[in-house]
XYZ file of C-alpha atoms in Angstrom:
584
model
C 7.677 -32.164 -3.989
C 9.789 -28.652 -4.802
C 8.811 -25.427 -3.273
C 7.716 -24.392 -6.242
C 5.365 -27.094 -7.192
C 3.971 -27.166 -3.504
C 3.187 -23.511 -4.467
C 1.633 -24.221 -7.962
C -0.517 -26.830 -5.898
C -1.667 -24.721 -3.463
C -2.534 -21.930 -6.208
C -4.259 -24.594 -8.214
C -6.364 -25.645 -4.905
C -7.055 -22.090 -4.112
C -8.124 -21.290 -7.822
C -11.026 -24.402 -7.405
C -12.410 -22.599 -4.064
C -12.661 -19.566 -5.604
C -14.555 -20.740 -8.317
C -16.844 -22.596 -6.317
C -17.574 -19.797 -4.096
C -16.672 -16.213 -5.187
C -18.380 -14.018 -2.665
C -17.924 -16.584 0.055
C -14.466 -16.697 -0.234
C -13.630 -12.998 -0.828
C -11.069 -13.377 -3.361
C -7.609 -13.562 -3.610
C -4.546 -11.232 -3.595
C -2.293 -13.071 -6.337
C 1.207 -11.257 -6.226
C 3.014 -12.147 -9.439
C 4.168 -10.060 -12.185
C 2.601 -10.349 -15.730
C 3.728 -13.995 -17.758
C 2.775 -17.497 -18.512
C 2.581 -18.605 -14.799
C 0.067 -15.640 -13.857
C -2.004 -16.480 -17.429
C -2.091 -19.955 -16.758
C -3.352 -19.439 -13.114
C -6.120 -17.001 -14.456
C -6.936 -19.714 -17.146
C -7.407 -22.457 -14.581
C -10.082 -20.280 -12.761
C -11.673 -19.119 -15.466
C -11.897 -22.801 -16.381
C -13.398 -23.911 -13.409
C -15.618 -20.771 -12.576
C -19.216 -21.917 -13.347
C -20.131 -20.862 -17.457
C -23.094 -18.793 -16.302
C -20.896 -17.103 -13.786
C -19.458 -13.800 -15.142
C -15.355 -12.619 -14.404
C -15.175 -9.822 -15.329
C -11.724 -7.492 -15.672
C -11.092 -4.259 -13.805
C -8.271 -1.542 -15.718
C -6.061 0.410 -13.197
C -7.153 4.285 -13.068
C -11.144 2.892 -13.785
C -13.780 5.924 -13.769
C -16.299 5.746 -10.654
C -19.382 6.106 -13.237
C -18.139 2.912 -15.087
C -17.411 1.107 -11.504
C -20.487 2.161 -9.901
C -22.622 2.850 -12.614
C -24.725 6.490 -12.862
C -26.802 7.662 -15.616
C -27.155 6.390 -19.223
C -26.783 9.069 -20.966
C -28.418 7.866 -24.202
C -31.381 6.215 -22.728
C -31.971 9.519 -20.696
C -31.422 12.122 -23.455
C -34.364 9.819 -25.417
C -36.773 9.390 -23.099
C -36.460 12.569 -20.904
C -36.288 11.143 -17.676
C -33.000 9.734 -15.602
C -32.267 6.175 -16.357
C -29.702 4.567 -14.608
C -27.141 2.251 -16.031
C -24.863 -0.411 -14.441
C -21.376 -0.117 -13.431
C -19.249 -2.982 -13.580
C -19.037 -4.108 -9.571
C -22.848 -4.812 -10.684
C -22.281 -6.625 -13.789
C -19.811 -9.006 -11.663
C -22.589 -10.105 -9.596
C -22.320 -13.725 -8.807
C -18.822 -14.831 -10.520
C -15.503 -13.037 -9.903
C -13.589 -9.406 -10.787
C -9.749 -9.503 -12.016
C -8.323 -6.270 -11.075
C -5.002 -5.217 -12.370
C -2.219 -3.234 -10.955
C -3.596 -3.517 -7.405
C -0.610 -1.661 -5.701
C -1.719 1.073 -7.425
C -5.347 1.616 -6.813
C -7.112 4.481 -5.442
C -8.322 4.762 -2.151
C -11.522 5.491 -3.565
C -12.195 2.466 -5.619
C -11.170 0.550 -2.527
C -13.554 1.793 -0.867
C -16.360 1.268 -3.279
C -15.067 -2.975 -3.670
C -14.578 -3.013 0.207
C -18.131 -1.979 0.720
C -19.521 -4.125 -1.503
C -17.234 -7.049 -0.200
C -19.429 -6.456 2.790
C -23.425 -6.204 1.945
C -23.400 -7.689 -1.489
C -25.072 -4.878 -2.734
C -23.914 -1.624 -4.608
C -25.892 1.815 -3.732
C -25.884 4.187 -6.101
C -26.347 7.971 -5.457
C -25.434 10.367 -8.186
C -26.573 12.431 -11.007
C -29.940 12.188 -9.782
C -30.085 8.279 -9.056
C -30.600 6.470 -6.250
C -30.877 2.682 -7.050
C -29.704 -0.701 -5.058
C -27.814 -3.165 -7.363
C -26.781 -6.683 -6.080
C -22.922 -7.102 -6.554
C -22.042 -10.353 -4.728
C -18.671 -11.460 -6.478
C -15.244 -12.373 -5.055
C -12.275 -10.245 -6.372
C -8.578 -10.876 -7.608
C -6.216 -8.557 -7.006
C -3.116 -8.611 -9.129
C -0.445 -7.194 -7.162
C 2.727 -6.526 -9.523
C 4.175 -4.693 -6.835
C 7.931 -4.512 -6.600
C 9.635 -4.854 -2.567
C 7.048 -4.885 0.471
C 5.960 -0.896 0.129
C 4.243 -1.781 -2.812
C 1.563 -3.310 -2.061
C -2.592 -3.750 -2.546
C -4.924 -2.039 -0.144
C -4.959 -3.339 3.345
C -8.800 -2.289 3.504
C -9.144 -5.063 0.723
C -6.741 -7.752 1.208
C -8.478 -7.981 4.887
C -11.294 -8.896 3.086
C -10.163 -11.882 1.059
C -9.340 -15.380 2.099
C -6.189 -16.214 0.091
C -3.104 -15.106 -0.729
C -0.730 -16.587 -3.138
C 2.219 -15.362 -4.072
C 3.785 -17.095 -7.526
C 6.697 -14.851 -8.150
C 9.288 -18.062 -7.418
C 7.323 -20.499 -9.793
C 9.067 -21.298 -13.222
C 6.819 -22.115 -16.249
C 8.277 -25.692 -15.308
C 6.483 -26.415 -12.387
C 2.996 -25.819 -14.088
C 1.822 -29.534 -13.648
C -1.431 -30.745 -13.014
C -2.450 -31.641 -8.674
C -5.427 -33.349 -8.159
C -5.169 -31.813 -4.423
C -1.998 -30.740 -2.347
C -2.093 -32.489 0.921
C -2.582 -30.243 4.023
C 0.405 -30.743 6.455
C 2.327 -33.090 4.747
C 0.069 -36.044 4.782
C -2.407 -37.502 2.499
C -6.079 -35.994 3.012
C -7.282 -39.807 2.694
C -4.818 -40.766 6.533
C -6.468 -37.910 8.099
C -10.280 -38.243 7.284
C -12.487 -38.947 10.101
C -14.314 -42.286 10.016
C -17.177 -41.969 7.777
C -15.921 -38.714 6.491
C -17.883 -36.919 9.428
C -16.825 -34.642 11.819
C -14.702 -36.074 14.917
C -16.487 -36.152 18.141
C -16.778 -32.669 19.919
C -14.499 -31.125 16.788
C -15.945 -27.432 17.210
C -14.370 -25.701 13.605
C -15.826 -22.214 15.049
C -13.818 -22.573 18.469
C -10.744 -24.306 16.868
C -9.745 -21.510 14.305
C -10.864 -18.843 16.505
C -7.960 -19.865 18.942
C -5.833 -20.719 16.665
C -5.965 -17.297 15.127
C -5.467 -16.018 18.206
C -1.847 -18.122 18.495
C -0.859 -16.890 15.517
C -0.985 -13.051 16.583
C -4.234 -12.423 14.348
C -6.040 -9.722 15.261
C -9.071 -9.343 12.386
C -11.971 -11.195 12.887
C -12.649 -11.492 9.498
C -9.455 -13.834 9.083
C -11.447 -16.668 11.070
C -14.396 -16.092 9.435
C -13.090 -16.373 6.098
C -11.115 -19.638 7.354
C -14.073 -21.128 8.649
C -16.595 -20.433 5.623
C -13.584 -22.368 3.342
C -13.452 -25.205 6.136
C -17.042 -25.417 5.120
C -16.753 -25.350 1.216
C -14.225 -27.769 1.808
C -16.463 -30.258 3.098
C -19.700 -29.004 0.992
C -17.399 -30.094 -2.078
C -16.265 -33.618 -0.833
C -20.222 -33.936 -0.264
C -20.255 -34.190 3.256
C -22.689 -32.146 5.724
C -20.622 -31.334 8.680
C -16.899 -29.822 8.372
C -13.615 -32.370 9.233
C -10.934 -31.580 11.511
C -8.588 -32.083 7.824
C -10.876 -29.064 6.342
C -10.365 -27.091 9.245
C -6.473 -27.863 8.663
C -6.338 -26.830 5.355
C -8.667 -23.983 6.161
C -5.842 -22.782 8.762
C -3.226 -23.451 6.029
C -4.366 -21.564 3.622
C -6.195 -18.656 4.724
C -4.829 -17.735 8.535
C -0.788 -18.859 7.341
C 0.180 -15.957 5.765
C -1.694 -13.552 7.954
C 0.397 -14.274 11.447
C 2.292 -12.234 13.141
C 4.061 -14.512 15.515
C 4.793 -17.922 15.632
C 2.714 -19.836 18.069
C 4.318 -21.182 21.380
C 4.670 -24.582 21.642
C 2.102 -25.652 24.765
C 3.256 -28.846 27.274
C 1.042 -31.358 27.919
C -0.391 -30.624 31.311
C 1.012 -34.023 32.848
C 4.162 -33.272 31.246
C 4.100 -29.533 33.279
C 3.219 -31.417 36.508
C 5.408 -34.596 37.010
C 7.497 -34.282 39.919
C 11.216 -34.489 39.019
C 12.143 -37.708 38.827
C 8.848 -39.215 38.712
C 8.536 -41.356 35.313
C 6.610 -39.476 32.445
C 3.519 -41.461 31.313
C 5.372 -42.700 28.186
C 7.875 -44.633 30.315
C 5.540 -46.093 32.268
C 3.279 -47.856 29.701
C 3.819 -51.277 29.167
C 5.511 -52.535 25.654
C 2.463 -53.293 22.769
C 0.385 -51.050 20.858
C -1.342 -48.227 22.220
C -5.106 -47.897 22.396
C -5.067 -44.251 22.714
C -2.049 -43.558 20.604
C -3.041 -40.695 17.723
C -4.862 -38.426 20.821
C -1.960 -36.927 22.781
C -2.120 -33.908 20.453
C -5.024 -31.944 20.865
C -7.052 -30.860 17.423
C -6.016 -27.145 17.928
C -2.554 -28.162 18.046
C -2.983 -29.985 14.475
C -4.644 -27.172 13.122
C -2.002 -24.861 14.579
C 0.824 -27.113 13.286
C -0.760 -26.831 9.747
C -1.257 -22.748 9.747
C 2.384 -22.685 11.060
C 3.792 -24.725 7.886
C 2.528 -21.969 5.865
C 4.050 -18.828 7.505
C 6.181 -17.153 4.978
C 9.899 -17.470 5.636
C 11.562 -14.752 6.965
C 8.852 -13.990 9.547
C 10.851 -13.657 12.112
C 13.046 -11.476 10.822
C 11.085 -8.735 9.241
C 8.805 -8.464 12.800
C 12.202 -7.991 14.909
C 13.719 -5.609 12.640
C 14.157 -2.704 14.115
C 12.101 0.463 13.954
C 9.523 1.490 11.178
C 10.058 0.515 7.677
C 10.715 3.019 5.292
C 9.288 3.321 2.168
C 11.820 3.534 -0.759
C 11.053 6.080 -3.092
C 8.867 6.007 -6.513
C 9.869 7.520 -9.493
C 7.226 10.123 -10.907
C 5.727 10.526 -7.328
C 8.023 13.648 -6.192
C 6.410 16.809 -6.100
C 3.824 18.729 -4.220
C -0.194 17.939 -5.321
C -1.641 20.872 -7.545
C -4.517 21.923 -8.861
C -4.580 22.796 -12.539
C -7.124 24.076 -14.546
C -5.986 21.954 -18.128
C -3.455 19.342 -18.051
C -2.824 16.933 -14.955
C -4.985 13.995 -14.438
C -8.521 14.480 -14.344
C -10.355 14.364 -10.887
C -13.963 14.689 -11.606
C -16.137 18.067 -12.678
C -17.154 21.080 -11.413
C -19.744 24.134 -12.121
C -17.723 26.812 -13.858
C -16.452 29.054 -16.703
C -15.753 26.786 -19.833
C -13.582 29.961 -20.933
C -11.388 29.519 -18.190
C -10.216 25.555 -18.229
C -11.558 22.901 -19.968
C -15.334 22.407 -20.550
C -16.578 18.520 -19.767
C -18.782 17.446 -22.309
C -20.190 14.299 -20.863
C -20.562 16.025 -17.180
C -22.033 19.137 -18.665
C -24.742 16.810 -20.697
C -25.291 14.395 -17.341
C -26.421 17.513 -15.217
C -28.789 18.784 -17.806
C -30.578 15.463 -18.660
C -32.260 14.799 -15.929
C -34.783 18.040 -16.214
C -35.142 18.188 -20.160
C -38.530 16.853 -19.568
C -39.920 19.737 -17.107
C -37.897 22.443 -19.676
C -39.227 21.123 -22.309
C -42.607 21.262 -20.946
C -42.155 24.965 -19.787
C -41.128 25.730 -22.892
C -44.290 24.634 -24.734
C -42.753 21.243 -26.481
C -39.600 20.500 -28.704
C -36.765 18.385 -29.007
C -33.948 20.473 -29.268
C -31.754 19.706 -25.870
C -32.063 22.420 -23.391
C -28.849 23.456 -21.528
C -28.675 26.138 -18.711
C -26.056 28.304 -17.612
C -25.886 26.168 -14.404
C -25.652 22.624 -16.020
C -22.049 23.990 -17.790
C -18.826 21.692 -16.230
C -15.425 21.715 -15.941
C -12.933 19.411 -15.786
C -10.948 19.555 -12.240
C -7.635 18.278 -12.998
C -4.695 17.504 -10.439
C -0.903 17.835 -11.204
C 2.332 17.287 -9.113
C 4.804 19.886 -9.477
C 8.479 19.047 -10.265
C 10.335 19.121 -6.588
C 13.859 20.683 -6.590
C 16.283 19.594 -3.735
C 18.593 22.178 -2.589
C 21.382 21.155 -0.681
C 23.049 24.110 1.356
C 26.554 22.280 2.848
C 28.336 24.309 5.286
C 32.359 24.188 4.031
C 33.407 26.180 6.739
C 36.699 24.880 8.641
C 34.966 24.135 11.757
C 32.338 21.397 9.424
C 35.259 20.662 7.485
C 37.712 19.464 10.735
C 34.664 17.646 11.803
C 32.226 16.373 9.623
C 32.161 17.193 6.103
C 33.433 14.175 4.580
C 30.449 12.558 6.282
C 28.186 15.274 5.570
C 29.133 14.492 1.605
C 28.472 11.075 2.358
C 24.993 11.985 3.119
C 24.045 14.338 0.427
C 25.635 11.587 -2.234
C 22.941 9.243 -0.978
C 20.389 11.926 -0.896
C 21.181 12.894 -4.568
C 21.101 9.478 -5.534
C 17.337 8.953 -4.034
C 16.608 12.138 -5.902
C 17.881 10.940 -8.731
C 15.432 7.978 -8.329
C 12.471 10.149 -7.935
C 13.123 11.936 -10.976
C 13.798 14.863 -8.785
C 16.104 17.990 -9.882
C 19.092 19.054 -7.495
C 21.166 22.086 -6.783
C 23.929 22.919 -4.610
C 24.350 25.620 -2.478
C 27.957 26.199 -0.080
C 29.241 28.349 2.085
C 32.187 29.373 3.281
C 35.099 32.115 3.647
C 32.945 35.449 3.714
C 29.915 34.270 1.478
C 28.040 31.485 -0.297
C 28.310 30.621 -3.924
C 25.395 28.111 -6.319
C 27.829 25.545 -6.822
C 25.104 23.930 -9.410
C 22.251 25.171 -10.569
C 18.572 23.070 -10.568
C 19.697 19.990 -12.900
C 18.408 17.007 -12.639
C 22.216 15.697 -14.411
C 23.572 12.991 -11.353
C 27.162 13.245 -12.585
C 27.068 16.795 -12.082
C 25.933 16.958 -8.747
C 28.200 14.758 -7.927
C 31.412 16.563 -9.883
C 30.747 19.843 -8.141
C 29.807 17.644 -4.301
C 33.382 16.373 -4.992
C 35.365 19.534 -5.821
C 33.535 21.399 -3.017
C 37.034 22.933 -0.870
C 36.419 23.237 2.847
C 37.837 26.205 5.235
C 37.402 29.469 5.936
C 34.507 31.066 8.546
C 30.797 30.200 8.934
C 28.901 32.844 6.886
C 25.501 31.317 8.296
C 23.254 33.915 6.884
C 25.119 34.601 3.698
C 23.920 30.860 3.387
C 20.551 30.952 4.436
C 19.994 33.892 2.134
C 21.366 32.071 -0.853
C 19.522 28.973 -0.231
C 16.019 31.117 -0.157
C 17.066 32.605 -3.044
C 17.257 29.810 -4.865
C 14.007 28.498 -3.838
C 11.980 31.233 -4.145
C 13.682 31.287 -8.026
C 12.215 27.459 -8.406
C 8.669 28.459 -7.045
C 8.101 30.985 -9.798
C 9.300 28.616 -12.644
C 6.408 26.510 -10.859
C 8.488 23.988 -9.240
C 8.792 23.116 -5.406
C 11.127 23.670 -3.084
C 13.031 21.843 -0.568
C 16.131 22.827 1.265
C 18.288 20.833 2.896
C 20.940 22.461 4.771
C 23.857 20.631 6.944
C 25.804 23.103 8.950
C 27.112 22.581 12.933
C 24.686 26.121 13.123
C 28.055 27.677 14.819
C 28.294 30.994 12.616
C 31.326 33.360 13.041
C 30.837 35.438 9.835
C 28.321 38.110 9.673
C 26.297 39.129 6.678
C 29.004 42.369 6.286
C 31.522 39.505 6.388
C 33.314 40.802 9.160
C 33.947 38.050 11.734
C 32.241 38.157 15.281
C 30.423 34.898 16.990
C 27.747 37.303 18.088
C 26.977 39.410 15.238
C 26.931 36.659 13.204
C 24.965 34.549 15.738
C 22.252 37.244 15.041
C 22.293 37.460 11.246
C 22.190 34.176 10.907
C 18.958 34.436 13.016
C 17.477 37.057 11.471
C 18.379 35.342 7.810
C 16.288 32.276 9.269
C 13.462 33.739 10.134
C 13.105 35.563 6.787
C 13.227 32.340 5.333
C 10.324 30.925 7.107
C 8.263 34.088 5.741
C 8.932 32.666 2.710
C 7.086 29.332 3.262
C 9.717 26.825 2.018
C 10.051 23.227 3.513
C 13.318 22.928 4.909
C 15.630 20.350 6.807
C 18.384 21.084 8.882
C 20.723 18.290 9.839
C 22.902 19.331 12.476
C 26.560 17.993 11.569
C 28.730 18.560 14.757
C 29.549 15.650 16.574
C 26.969 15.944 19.308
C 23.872 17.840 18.715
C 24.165 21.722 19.186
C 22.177 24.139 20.525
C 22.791 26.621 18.519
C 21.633 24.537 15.328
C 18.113 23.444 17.002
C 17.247 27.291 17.553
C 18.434 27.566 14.270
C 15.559 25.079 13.003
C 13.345 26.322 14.794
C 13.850 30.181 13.527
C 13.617 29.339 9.944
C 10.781 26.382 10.645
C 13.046 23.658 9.775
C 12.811 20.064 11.136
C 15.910 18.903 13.016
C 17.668 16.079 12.509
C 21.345 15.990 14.125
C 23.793 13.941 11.929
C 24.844 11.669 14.084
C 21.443 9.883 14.341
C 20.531 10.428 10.527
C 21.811 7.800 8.680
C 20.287 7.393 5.188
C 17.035 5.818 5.939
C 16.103 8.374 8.606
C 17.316 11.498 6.094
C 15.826 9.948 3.143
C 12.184 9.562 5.103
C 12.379 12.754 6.512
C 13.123 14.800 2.866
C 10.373 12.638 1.534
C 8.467 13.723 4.312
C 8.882 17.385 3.549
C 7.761 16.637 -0.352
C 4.886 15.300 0.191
């Protein structure tokens, strides 16, 4: 059998437990990118999720009163009293919830599935409700995520038992398994007599340690493999759980959550044979063995099967060195702002409908609830009563355009020493914010000032046209920099943008503001320069570009409230984390 048809079994397997047993099983995290394999998956679950069952189908960017339910507006407005009206989470109760673009969801609706992941139940609190729904379903998360920083919520995937990943499976290895076998061999070979359990097989102690051997540290992970070890069984009709369920149990659900491979454990009579002394399988006599089948204990086996399905490449991505960094996202640059009418909508608020934009629907929800006491205080009617205090607004939430400035120091001494590198850097830095759909400028200095060598433009070839024709020589004019580089930013705050500069200089200055050359004088301008910059508020990097770190370009950091990073430890990674860093 291919990879990719072991895959398609194993999805096909997982899509039958699921079915069976929605809430028991949690769900499943299903990474693969929209297309007939995903459809086809989907279709197969759907067939085999009971009819009376409901699945139901969660959009990205969902409102919390149609996930959690609220008031019914309607029903309210005509009977003059709240009545409450369910959300979805409640009308999945009992079958199973698709939810789309999972890398992308809210921290908020997380936290509403996690929680009712955990009780089965869905308490609501909110425009003057406060109900208990049951919402006992098992979720799917479709994770279209592209590279491992995109990725669905750890608070949820936690929570489900399988994870399948069909982004390697062609349309052509769609055929129809009966069952994949769990290690390699048939089901059938490794049954116990009778299809019972073995003798003193323990499912609860077994998975527990091998968990533990695979670097698991969530309890629910055992949990979750033990209540499939036991929906295994329950669906090959038998009372009591198999060492083979418990196999396929650890195959399925504790595989793809270790973090180490497990050690390989000696038999103890293999650890304490003298040398030389004959090992117990050279001293048997020729002819079958009675107790051949037993050397290997049943938490090996189940170990041996969870270890088949640890995703390749383990290894590797848990020795790599240091954190990973996320790669950037385009459309996510910017600082978060609140706007009073455009951005994206983040609930209501009391307020002046004259001043942003009035909600409607919000406005009518808060004044509902009490139409029946107005109306009765106002002697009858049926007109709708709304007070001054019921009004709402929308709250909306915008993220301002962020404009990179780079400030290079051109001076001789960076240009001897490190400005070719130092142009390295910033063409990787305005490729990233490039990516991010980020604007750039260009600020150098050199000789007796500092010049805009390009304006805010978001145009890469420029950038790069005016990084290449940048001349080196000439003094250090620190603060003739510094200045020009707060210039520039304050000039990108008023259009509404936001700000980051990005300086590389050695922070050795020999020019002063007058542009008469003196280390000291221009020690202290450049000083003074920096410290009026951090009055001005603006997020700022300095990356120190002499060959060792200086001194003088850490005080310099520190006096205009920049974060350090010397050059010769900032290779792109590091650089690109710590601008994004600043952004956000």
């Amino acid at each position: 059998m291919s990879e990719s048809s072991a895959i398609w079994a194993d999805a096909l397997r997982v899509a039958r437990l699921v079915a069976a047993d929605p809430h028991g099983c949690g769900g499943v995290v299903l990474r693969a990118g929209a297309g007939p394999v995903r459809d086809r998956w989907l279709d197969i679950v759907r067939e085999n999720l009971n009819p009376v069952k409901p699945l139901r189908r969660m959009p990205a960017g969902i409102a919390e009163d149609r996930l959690i339910g609220g008031l019914d507006l309607a029903a309210t407005l005509s009977v003059g009293r709240p009545v409450g009206q369910a959300g979805l989470l409640a009308e999945a109760d009992g079958g199973l919830l698709v939810a789309a673009m999972a890398e992308r969801m809210g921290q908020g609706t997380a936290a509403h599935l996690a929680a009712a992941l955990d009780t089965g139940r869905l308490r609501v609190e909110r425009d003057g409700l406060a109900e208990t729904r049951p919402a006992r379903f098992g979720l799917v998360l479709l994770d279209e995520g592209i590279g491992e920083d995109e990725a669905a919520p750890a608070s949820l995937t936690d929570r489900l038992a399988f994870h399948i990943d069909l982004t390697t499976v062609p349309p052509s290895a769609m055929r129809p398994v009966l069952r994949p076998p769990c290690d390699g061999l048939s089901p059938e070979s490794e049954m116990p007599p009778h299809g019972g359990a073995r003798s003193g097989h323990d499912p609860v102690a077994e998975l527990s340690e091998v968990a533990a051997r695979l670097g698991i540290a969530s309890l629910r992970a055992p949990l979750l493999a033990l209540r499939v070890a036991r929906l295994l069984a329950r669906l090959d009709g038998r009372a009591e759980t198999a060492e083979a369920d418990a196999r396929e149990a650890a195959r399925l659900v504790l595989g793809h959550r270790a973090t180490r491979l497990p050690e390989q454990e000696s038999a103890p009579e293999e650890e304490e044979r003298e040398e030389g002394e004959p090992s117990p399988s050279e001293q048997r006599e020729p002819g079958p063995d009675p107790e051949e089948g037993t050397a290997s204990t049943p938490d090996d086996r189940i170990v041996e099967a969870a270890r088949a399905a640890i995703p390749a490449g383990l290894l590797a991505m848990l020795l790599r060195d240091g954190p990973r960094l996320r790669m950037p996202r385009a459309g996510k640059a910017g600082a978060k702002a609140v706007s009073a009418r455009s951005g994206r909508p983040m609930g209501a608020r009391p307020g002046d409908p004259r001043r942003a934009r009035l909600d409607l629907i919000a406005t009518l929800r808060a004044a509902s609830p009490w139409q029946g006491l107005r109306r009765r205080a106002e002697g009858g009617g049926t007109c709708l009563m709304i007070r001054p205090d019921d009004i709402r607004i929308t709250r909306f939430r915008q993220r301002t355009e962020t404009t990179t400035i780079f400030t290079v120091d051109a001076s001789g001494s960076s240009a001897l020493e490190r400005l070719a590198e130092a142009k390295g850097a910033v063409e990787l830095l305005l490729a990233e914010a490039y990516t991010r759909r980020d604007k750039v400028a260009l600020v150098a200095f050199r000789g007796a000032g500092a010049e805009l060598v390009l304006a805010p433009t978001r145009s890469l070839v420029r950038a790069r046209r005016g990084l290449a024709a940048l001349p080196g020589g000439g003094g250090t004019p620190l603060a003739a920099g510094i200045d020009a580089a707060g210039k520039v930013a304050l000039g990108v705050r008023r259009g509404g943008g936001t700000p980051v500069v990005v300086m590389l200089t050695d922070g050795r200055a020999n020019v002063a503001r007058s542009g008469i050359a003196g280390r000291e004088r221009a020690g202290e301008d450049s000083l003074t320069a920096a410290r009026l910059f951090r009055e001005a508020d603006v997020r700022a990097i300095l990356i120190d570009t002499a060959q060792r770190p200086q001194d003088s370009a850490r005080r310099l950091a520190a006096a205009m409230g920049a974060r350090y990073l010397p050059l010769p430890h900032a290779d792109a990674g590091a650089m690109s984390a710590a601008i994004r860093s600043a952004r956000e």
